[in-house]
mmCIF file of C-alpha atoms and ligand atoms in Angstrom:
data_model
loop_
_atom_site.group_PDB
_atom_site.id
_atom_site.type_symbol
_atom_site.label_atom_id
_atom_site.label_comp_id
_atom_site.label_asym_id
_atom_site.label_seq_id
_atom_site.Cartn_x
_atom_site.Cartn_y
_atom_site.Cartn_z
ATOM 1 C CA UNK A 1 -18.870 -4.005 -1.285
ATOM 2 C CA UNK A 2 -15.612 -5.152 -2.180
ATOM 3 C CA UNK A 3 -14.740 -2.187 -4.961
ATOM 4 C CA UNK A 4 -15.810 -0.114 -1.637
ATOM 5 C CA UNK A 5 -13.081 -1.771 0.613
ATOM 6 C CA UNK A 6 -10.186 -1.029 -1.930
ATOM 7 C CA UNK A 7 -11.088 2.630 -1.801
ATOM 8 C CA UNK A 8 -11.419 2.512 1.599
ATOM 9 C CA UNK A 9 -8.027 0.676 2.149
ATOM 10 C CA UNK A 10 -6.339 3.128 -0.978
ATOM 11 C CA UNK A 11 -7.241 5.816 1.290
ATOM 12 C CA UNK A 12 -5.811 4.628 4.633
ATOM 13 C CA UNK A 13 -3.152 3.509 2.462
ATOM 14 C CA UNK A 14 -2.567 7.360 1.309
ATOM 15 C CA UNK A 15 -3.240 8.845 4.662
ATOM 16 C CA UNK A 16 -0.867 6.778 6.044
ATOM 17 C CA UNK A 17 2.053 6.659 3.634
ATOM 18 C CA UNK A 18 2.048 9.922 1.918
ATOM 19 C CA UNK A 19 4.728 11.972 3.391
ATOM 20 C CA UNK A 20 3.990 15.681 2.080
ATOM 21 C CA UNK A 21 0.374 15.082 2.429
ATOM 22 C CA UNK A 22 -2.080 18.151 0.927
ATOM 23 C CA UNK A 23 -4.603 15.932 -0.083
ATOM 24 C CA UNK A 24 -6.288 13.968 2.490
ATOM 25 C CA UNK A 25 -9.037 11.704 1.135
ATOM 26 C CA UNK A 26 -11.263 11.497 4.051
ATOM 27 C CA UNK A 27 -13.289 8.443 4.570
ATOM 28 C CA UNK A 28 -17.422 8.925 4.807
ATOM 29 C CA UNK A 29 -19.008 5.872 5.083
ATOM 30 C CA UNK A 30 -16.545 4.116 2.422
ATOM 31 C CA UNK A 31 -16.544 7.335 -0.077
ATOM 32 C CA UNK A 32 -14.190 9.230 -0.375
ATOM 33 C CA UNK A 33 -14.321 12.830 -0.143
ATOM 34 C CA UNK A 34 -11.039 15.276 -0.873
ATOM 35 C CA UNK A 35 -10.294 17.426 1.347
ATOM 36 C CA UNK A 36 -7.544 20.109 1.280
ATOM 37 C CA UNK A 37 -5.383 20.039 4.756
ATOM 38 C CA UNK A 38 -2.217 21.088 4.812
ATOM 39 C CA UNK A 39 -0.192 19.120 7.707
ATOM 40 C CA UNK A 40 3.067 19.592 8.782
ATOM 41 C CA UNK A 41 5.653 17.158 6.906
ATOM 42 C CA UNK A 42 6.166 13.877 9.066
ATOM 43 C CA UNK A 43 9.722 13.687 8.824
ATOM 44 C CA UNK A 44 9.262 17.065 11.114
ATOM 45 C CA UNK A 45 7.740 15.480 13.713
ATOM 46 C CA UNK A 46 9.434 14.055 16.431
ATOM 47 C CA UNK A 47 9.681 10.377 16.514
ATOM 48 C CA UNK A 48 8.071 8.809 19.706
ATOM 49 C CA UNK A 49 10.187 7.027 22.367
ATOM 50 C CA UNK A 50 9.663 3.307 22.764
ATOM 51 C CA UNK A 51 12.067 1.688 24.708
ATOM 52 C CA UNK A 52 9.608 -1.467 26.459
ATOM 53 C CA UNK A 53 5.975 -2.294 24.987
ATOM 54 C CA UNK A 54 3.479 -1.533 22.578
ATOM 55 C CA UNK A 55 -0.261 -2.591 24.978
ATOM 56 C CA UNK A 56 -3.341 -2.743 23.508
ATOM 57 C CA UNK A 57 -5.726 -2.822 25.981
ATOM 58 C CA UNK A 58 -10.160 -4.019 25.550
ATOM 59 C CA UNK A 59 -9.775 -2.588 21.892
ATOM 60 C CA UNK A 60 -13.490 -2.905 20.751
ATOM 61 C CA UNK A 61 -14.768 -2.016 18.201
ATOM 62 C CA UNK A 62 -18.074 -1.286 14.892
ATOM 63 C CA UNK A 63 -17.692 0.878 11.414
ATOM 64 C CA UNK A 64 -19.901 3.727 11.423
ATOM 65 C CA UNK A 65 -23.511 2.497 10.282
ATOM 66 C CA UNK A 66 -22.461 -1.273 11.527
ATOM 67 C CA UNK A 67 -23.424 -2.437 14.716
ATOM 68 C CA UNK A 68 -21.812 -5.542 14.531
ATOM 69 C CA UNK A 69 -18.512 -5.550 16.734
ATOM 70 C CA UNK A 70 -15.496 -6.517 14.245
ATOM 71 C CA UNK A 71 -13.247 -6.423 17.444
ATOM 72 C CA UNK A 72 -13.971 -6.731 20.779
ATOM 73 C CA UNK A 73 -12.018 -6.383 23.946
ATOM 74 C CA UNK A 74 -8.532 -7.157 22.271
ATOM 75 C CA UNK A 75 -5.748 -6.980 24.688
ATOM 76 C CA UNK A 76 -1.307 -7.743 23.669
ATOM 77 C CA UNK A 77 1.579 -6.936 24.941
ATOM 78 C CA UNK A 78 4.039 -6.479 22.208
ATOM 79 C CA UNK A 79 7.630 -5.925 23.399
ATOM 80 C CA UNK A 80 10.530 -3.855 21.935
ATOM 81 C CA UNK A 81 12.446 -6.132 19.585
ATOM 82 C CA UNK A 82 9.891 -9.160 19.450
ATOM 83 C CA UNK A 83 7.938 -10.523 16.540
ATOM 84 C CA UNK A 84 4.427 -10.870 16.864
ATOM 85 C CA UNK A 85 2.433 -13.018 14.028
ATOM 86 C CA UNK A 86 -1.396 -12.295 13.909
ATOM 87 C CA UNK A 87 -3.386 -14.616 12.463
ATOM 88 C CA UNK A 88 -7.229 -15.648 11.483
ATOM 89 C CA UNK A 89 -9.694 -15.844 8.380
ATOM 90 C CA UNK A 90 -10.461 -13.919 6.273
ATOM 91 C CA UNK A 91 -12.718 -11.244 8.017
ATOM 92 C CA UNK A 92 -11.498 -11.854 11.542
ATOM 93 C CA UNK A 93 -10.636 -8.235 12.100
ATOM 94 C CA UNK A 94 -7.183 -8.085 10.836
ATOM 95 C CA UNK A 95 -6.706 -5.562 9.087
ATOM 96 C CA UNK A 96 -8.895 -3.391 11.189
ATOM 97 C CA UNK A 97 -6.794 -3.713 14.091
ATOM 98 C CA UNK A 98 -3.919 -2.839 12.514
ATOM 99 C CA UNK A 99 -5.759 0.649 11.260
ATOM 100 C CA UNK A 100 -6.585 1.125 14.628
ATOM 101 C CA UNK A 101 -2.542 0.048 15.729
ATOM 102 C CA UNK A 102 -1.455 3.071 12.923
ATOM 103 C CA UNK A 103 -4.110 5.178 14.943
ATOM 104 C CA UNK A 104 -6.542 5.342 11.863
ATOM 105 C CA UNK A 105 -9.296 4.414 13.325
ATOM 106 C CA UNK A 106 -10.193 5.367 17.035
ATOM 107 C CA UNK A 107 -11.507 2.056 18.669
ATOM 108 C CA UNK A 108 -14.904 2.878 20.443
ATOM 109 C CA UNK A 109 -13.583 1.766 23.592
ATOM 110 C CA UNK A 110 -10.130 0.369 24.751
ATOM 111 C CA UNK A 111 -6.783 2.515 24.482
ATOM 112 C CA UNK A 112 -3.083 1.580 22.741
ATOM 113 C CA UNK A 113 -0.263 2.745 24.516
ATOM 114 C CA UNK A 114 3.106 3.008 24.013
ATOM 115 C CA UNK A 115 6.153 2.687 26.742
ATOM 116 C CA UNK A 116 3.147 3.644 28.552
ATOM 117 C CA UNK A 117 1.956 6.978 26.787
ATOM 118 C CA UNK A 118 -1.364 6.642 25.748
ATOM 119 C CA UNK A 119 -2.038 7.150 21.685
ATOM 120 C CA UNK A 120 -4.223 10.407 21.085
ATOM 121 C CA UNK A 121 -4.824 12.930 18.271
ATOM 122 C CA UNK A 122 -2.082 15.117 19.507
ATOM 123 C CA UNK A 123 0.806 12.570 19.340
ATOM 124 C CA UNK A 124 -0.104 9.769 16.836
ATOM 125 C CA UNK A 125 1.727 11.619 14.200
ATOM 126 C CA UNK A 126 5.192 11.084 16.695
ATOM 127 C CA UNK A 127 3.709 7.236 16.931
ATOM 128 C CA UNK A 128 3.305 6.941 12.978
ATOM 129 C CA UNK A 129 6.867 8.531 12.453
ATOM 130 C CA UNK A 130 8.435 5.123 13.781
ATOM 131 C CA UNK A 131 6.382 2.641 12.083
ATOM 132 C CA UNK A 132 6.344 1.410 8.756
ATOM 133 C CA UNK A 133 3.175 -0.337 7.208
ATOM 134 C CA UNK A 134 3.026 -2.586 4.069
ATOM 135 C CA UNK A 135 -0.659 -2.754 3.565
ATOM 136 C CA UNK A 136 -2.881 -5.555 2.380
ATOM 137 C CA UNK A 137 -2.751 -3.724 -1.453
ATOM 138 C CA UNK A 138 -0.237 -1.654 -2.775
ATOM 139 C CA UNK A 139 -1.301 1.767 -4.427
ATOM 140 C CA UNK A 140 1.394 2.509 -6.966
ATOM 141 C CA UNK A 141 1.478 5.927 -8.171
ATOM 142 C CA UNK A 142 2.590 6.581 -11.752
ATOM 143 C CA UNK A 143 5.840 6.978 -11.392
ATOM 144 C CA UNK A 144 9.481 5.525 -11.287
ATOM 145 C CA UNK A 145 10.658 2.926 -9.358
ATOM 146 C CA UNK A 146 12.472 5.528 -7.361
ATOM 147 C CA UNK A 147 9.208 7.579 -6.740
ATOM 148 C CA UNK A 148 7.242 4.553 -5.923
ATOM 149 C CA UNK A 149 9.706 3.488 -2.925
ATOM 150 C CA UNK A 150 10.267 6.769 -1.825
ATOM 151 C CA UNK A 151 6.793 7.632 -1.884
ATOM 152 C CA UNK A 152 5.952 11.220 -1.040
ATOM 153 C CA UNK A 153 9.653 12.532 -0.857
ATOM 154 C CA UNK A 154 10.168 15.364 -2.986
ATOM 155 C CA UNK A 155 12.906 14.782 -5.476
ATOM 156 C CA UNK A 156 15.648 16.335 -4.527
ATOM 157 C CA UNK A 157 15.674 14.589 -1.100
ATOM 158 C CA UNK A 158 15.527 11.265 -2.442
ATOM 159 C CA UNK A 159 18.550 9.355 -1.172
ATOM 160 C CA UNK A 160 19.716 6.593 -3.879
ATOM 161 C CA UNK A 161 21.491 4.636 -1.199
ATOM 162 C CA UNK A 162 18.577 4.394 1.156
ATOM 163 C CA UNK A 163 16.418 3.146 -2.209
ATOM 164 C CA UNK A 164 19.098 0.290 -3.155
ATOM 165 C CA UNK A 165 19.172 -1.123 0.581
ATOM 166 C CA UNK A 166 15.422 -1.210 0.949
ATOM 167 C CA UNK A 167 14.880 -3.023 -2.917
ATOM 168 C CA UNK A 168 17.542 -5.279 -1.741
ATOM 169 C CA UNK A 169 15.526 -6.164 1.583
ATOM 170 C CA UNK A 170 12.707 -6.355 -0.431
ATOM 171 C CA UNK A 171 14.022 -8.543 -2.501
ATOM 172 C CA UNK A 172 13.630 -6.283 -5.232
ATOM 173 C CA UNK A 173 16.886 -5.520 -6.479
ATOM 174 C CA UNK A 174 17.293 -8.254 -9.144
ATOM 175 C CA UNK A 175 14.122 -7.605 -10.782
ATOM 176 C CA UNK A 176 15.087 -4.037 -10.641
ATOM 177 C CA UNK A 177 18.441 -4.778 -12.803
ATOM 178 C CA UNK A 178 16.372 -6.474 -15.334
ATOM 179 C CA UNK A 179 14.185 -3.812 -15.960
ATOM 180 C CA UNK A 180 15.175 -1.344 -19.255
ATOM 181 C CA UNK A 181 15.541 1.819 -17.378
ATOM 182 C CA UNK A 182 16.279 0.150 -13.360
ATOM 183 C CA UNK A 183 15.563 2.539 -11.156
ATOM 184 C CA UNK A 184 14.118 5.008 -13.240
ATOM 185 C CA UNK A 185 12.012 2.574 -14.970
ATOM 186 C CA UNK A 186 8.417 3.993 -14.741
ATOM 187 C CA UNK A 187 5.659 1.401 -13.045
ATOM 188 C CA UNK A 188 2.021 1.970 -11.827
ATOM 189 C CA UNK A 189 -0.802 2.247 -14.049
ATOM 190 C CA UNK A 190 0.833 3.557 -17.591
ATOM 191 C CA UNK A 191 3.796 1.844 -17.200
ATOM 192 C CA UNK A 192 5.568 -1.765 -16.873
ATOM 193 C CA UNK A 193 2.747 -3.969 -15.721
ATOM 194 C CA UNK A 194 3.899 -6.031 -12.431
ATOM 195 C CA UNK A 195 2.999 -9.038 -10.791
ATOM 196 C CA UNK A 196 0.916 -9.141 -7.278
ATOM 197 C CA UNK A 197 4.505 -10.198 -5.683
ATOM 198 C CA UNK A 198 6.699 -7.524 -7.629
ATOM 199 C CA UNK A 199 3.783 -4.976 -5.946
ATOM 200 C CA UNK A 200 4.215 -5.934 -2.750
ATOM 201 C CA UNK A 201 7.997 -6.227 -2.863
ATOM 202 C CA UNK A 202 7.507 -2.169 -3.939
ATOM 203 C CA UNK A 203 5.529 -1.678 -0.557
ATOM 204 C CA UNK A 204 8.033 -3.603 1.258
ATOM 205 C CA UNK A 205 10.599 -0.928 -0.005
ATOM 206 C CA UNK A 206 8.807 1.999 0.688
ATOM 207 C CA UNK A 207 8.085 0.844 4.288
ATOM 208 C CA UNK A 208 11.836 0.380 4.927
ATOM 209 C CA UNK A 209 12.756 2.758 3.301
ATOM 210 C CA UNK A 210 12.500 5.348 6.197
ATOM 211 C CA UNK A 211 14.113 2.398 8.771
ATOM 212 C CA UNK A 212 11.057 1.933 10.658
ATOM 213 C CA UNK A 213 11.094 0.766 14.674
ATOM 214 C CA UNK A 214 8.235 -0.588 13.917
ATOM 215 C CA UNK A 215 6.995 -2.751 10.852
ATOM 216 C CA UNK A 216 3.685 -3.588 10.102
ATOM 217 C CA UNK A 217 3.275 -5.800 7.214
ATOM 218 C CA UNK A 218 -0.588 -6.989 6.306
ATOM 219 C CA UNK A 219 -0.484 -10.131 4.281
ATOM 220 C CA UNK A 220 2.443 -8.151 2.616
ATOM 221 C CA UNK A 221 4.001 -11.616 1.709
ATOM 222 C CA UNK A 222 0.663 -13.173 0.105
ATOM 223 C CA UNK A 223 1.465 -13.008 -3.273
ATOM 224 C CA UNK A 224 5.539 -13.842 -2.594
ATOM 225 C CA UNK A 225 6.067 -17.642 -3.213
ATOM 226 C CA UNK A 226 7.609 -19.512 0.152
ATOM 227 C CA UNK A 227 11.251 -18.567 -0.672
ATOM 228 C CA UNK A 228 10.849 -15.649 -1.867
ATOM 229 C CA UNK A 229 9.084 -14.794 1.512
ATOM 230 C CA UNK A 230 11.955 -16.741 3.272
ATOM 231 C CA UNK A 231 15.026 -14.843 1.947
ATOM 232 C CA UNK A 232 13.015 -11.364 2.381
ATOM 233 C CA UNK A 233 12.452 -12.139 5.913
ATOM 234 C CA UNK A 234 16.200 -13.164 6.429
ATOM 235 C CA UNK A 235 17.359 -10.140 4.441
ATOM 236 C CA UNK A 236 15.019 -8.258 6.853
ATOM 237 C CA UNK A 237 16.634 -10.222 9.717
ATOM 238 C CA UNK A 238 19.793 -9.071 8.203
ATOM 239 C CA UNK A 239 19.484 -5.513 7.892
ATOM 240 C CA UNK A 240 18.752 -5.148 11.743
ATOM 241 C CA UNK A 241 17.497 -1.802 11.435
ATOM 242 C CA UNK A 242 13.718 -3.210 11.894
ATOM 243 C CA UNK A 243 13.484 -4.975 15.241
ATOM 244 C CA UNK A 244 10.056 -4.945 16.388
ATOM 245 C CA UNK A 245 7.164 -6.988 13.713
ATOM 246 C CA UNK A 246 3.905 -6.970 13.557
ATOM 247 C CA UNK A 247 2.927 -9.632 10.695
ATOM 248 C CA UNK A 248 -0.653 -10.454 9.814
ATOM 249 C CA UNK A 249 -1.026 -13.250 7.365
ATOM 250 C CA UNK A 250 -3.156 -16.169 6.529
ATOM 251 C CA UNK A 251 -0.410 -18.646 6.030
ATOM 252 C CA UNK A 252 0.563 -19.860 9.505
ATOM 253 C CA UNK A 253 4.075 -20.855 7.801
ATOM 254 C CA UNK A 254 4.719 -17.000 7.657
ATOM 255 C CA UNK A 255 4.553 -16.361 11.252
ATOM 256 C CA UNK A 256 6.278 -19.867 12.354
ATOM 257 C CA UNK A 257 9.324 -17.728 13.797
ATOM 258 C CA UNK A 258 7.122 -15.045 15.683
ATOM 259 C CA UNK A 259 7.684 -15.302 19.382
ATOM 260 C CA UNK A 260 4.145 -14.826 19.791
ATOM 261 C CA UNK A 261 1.479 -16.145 17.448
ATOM 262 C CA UNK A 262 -1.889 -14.686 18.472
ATOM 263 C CA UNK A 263 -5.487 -16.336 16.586
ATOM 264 C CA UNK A 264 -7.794 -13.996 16.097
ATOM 265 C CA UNK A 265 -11.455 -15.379 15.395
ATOM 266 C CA UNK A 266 -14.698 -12.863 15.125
ATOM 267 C CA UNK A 267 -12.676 -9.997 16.394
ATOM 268 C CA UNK A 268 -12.117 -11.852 19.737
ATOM 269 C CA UNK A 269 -8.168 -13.182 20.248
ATOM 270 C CA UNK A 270 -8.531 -16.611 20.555
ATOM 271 C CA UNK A 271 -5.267 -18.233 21.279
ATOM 272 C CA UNK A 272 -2.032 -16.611 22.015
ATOM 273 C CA UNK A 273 1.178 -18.527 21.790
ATOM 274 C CA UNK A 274 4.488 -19.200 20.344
ATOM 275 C CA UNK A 275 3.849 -21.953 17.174
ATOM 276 C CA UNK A 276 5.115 -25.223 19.432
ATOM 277 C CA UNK A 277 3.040 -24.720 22.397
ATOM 278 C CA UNK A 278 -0.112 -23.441 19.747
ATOM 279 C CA UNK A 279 0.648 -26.919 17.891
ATOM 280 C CA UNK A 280 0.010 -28.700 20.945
ATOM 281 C CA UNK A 281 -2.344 -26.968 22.801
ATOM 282 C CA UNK A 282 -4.495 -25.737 19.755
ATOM 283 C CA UNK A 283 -6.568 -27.902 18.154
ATOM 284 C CA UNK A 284 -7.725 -24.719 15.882
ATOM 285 C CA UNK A 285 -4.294 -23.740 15.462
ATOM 286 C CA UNK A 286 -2.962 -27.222 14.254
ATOM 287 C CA UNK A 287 -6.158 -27.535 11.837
ATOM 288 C CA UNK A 288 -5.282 -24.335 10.121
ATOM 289 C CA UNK A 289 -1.514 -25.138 10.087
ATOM 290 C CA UNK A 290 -2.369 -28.566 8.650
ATOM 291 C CA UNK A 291 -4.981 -26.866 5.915
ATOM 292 C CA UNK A 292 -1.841 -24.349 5.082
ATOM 293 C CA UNK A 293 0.503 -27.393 4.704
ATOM 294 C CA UNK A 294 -1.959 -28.899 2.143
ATOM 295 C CA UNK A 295 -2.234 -25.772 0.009
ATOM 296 C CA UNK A 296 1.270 -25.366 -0.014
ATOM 297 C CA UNK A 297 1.614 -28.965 -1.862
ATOM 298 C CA UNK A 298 -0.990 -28.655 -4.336
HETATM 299 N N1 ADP B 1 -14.642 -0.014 5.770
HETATM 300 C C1 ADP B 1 -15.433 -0.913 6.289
HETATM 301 N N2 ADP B 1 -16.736 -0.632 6.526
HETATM 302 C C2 ADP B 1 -17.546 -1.550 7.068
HETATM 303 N N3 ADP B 1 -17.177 -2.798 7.394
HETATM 304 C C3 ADP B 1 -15.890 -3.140 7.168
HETATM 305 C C4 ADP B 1 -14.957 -2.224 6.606
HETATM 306 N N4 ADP B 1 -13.748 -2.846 6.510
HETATM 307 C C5 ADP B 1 -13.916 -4.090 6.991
HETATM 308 N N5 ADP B 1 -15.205 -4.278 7.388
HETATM 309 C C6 ADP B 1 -15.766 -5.492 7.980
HETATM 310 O O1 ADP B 1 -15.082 -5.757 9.193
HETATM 311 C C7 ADP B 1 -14.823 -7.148 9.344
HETATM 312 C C8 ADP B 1 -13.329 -7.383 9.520
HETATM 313 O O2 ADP B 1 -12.657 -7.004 8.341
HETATM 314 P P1 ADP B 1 -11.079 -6.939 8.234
HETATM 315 O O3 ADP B 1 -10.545 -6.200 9.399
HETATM 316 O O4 ADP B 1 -10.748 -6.427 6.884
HETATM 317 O O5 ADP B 1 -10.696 -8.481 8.383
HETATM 318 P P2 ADP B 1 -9.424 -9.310 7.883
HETATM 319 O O6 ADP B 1 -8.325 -8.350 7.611
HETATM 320 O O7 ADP B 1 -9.148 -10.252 9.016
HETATM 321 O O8 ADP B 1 -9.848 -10.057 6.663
HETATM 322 C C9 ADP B 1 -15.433 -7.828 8.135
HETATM 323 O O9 ADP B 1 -16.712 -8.279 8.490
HETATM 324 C C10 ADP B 1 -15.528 -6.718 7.117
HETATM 325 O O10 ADP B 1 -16.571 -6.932 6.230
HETATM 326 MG MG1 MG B 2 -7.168 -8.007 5.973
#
């Protein structure tokens, strides 16, 4: 089941972040299948407006073949320019709702719009052109560093100033220098070997990369140690080009700062909050925050 998942994410992973895509690899019941489309290049497509709010509204739902509800009747409001921390176990329906947020998946009942528009087949492309998504596992191709962070960008439209500001926001650049060819030093599977946080710092890069409205990161700060994860998020801060977040993570110490924290257990939001008034009014909330504290010290 697990080897399943990381196909199934590698794929949503591909779908979502390949720019040029011919190859789609189409999900059927957690196989994939390759299918030729050709689609028009996302950087053609006309970025969609959002000015006010992001509203999910009764998102339910099942995988095909499951009749189990992963989420049901999920409602936020996520505003222009505010940070919003999701959080919950490991199976809560994380990731899932943020497939369904990058209109991957079309919940079975419920409806996402944006400044009011609602999301459908004809304009999520314009809705995917603003966000950027750092998924739960990097897929490196085999390439450069360069071709790694812009992933999907043909050569010759590769800007090298765009790559150097997003490995610096990723926190990226200093490894970078160290390595024997920088930029052009070739990762992914036949070449340097890197660590679970180098990996994610590369997905970090490729998401800003295109200056996203929107960022998405899923547990894309697991594998960074605390100040690591500290000086990417000021860097991110920083830069200023990113001003609405979307952060899922485990750790609660990641989404301390969000101006709204929301708990999601079963698929069902439990709590919704900033972190002080979740501290005091959640006794869940405080006995994961206290369990995070512990692991941090060990
Ligand atoms: N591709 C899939 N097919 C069937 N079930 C899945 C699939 N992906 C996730 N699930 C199930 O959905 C539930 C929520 O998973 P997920 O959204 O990945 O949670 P989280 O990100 O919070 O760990 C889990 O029970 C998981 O086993
Ligand atoms: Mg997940």
């Amino acid at each position: 089941m697990p080897a399943i998942q990381d196909i199934f994410q590698t794929c949503t992973q591909i779908k979502f972040n390949k720019a040029t895509l011919e190859h789609i690899y189409q999900e059927v019941t957690g196989i994939c299948t390759k299918e030729v489309v050709k689609q028009k290049d996302i950087r053609e497509i006309e970025p969609m407006m959002f000015d006010q709010e992001i509203k999910l509204y009764d998102i339910t739902f099942n995988y095909p073949e499951r009749e189990e509800k992963v989420l049901e009747k999920v409602s936020l409001t996520i505003r222009k320019n505010q940070r919003i921390g999701i959080v919950g176990a490991t199976g809560a329906g994380k990731t899932t709702l943020v497939d369904i947020l990058l209109g991957l998946f079309i919940p079975g009942q419920g409806q996402i719009t944006v400044d009011g528009v609602p999301i459908e087949a004809e304009n999520v492309r314009s809705w995917q052109r603003i966000i950027g998504y750092v998924p739960q596992q990097i897929y490196l191709s085999d390439d450069t560093i360069i071709g790694n962070i812009a992933f999907g960008i043909p050569e010759n439209q590769i800007d090298m100033e765009k790559i150097k500001k997003a490995a610096t926001i990723a926190r990226l650049d200093d490894f970078i220098e160290r390595l024997p060819e920088k930029y052009h030093t070739v990762v992914g599977e036949r070449g340097v070997k890197l660590s679970g946080g180098q990996m994610q710092r590369v997905g970090i890069a490729r998401a800003v990369y295109h200056d996203p409205q929107v960022l998405i990161l899923d547990e894309a700060t697991s594998a960074l140690d605390n100040i690591t994860e500290q000086e990417f998020m000021e860097a991110l801060e920083a830069a200023a080009e990113v001003k609405t977040l979307i952060i899922i993570a485990h750790r609660i110490n990641t989404v301390r700062n969000c101006d709204i924290i929301i708990m999601l257990e079963n698929g069902r939001v439990q709590e919704q909050g900033n972190y002080d008034m979740l501290m005091q009014c959640s006794e869940k909330f405080r006995t994961m925050a206290t369990a995070g504290e512990k692991e941090q010290h060990q």
